[in-house]
PDB file of C-alpha atoms in Angstrom:
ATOM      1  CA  UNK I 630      10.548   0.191 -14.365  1.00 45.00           C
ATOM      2  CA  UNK I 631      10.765  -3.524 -13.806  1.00 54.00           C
ATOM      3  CA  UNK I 632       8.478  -4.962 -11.413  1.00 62.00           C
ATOM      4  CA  UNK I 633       7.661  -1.477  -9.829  1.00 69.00           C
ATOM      5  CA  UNK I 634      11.475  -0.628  -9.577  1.00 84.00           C
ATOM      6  CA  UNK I 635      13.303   2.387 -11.032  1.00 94.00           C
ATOM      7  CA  UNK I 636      16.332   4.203 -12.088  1.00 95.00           C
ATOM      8  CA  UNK I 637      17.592   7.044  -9.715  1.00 96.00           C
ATOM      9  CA  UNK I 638      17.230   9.217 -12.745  1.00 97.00           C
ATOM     10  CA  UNK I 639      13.543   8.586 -12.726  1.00 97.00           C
ATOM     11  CA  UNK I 640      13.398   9.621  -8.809  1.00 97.00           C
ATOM     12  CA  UNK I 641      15.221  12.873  -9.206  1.00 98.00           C
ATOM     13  CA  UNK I 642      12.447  13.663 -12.038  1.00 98.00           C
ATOM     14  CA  UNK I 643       9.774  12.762  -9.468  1.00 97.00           C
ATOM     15  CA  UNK I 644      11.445  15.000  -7.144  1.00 97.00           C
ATOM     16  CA  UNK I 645      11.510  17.624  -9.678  1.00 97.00           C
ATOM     17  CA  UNK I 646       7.534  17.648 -10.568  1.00 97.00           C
ATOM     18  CA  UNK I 647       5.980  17.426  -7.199  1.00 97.00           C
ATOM     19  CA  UNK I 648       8.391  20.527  -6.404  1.00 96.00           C
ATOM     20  CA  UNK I 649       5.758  22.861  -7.643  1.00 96.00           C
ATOM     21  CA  UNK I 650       2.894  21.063  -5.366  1.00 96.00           C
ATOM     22  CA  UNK I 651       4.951  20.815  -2.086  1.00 94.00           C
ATOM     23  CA  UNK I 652       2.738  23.580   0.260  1.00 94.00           C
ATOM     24  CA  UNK I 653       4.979  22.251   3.201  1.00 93.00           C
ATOM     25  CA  UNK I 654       7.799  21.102   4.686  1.00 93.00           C
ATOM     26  CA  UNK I 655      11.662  20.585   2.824  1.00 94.00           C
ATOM     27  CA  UNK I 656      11.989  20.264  -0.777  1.00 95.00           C
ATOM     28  CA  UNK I 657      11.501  16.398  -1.594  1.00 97.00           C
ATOM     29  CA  UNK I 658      14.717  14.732  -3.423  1.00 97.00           C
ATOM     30  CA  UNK I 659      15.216  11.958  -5.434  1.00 97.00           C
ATOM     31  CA  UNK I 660      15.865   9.921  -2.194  1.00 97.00           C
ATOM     32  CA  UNK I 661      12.500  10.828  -0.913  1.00 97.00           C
ATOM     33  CA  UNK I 662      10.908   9.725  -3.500  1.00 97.00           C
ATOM     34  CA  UNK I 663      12.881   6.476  -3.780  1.00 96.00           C
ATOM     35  CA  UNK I 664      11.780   5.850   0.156  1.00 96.00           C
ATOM     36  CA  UNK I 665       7.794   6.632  -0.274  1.00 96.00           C
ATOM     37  CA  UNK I 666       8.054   4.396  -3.399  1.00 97.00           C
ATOM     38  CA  UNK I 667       9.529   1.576  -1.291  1.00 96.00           C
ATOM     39  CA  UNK I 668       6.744   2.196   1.294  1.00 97.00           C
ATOM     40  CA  UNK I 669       4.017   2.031  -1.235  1.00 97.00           C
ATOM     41  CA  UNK I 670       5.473  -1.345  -2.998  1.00 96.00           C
ATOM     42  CA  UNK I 671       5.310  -2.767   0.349  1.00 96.00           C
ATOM     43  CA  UNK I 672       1.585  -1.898   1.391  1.00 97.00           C
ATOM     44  CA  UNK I 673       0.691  -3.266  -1.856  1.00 97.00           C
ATOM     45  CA  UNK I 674       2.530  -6.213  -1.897  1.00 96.00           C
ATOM     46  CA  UNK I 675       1.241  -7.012   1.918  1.00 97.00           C
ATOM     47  CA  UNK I 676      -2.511  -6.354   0.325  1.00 97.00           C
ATOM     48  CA  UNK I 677      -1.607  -8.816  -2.765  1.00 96.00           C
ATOM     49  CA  UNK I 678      -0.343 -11.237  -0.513  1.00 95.00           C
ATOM     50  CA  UNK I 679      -3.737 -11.062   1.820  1.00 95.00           C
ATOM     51  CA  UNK I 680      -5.807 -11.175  -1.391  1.00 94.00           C
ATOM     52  CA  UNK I 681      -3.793 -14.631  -2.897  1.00 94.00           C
ATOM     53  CA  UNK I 682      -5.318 -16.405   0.167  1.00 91.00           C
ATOM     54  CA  UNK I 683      -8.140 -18.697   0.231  1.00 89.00           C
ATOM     55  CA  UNK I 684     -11.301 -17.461   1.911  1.00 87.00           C
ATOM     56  CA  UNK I 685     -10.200 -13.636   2.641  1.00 91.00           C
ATOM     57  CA  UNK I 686     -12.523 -10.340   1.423  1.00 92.00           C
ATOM     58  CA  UNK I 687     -10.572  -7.484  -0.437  1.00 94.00           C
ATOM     59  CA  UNK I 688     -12.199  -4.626  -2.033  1.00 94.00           C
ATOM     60  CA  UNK I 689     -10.929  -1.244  -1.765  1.00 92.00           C
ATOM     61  CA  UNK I 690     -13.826   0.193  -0.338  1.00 95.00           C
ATOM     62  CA  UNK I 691     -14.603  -2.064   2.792  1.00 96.00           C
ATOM     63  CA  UNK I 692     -10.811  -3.727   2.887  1.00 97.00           C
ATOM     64  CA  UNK I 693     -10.490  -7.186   4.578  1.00 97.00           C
ATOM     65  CA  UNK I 694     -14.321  -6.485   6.244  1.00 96.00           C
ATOM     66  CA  UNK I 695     -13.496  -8.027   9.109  1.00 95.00           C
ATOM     67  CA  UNK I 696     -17.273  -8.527  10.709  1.00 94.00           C
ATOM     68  CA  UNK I 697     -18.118 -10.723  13.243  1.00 93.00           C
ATOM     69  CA  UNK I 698     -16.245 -12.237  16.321  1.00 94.00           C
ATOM     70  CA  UNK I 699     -14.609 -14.930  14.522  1.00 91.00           C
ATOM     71  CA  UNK I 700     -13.439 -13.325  11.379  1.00 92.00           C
ATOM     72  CA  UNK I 701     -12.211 -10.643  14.332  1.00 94.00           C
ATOM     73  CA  UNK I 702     -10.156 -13.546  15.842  1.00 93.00           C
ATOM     74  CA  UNK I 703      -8.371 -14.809  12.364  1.00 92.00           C
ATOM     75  CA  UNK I 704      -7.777 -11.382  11.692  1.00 96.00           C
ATOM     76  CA  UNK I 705      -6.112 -10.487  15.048  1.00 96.00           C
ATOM     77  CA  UNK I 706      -4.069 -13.309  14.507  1.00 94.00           C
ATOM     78  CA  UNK I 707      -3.117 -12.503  10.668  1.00 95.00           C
ATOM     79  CA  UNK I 708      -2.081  -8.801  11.857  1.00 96.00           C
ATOM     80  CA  UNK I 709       0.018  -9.693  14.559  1.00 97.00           C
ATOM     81  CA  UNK I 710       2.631 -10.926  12.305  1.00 96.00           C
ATOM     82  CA  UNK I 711       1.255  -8.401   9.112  1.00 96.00           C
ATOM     83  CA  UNK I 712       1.150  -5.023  10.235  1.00 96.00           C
ATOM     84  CA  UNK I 713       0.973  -3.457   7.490  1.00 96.00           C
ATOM     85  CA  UNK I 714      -2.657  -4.555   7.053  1.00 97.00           C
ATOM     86  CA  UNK I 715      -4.030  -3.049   9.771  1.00 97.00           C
ATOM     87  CA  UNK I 716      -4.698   0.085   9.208  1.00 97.00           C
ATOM     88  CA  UNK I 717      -7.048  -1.971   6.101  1.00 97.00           C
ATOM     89  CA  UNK I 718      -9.616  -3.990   8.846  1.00 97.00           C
ATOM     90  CA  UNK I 719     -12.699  -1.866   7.317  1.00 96.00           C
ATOM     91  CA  UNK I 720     -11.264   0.483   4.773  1.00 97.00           C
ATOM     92  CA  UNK I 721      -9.498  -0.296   1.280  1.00 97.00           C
ATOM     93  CA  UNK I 722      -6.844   1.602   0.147  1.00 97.00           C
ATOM     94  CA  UNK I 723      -6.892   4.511  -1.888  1.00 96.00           C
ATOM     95  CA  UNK I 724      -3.479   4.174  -4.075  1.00 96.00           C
ATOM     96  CA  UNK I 725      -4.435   0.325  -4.656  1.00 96.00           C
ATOM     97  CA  UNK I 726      -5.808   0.605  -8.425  1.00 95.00           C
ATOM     98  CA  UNK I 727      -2.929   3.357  -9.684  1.00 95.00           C
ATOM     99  CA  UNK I 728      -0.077   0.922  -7.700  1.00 95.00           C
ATOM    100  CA  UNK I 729      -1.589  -2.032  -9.651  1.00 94.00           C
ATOM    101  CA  UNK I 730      -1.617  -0.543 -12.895  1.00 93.00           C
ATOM    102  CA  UNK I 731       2.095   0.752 -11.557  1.00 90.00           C
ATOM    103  CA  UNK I 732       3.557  -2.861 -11.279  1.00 87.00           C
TER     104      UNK I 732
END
């Protein structure tokens, strides 16, 4: 796709292979699909936009490593308007490196 976005066609195929792995809950559609993709482009694009500043830790192990009390301050204050990062304070995130090779 271009820039991490697809066709609808490409969805409904999505839909289609995971069918075989679902162990619970409704059958996933192409819509699904379409939504969780959305969802993942945005957790990575919060984490590239963290990473592009100056003087900020990523790794996908340890996250932003927040440590100390005034890295705990900056951070505080960086979350408050990003929540998507903060569930990443002392943990990476596990779908970075396949969502980067993605877009």
């Amino acid at each position: 796709g271009d820039a991490g976005n697809f066709k609808d066609a490409t969805y409904n195929g999505a839909a289609e292979a995971i069918a075989e792995y679902l162990e619970h809950g409704p059958a996933k559609s192409g819509a699904m699909c379409k939504t969780k993709w959305a969802s993942l482009k945005q957790t990575f694009n919060a984490i590239q936009k963290y990473r592009q500043q100056s003087g900020v830790h990523w790794d996908n192990i340890r996250g932003a490593n927040v440590e100390g009390e005034a890295s705990t301050s900056v951070w505080n204050e960086y979350v408050s308007k990003k929540v998507l990062m903060r569930p990443f304070r002392a943990s990476g995130w596990r779908h970075y490196e396949q969502m980067d090779g993605i877009i």
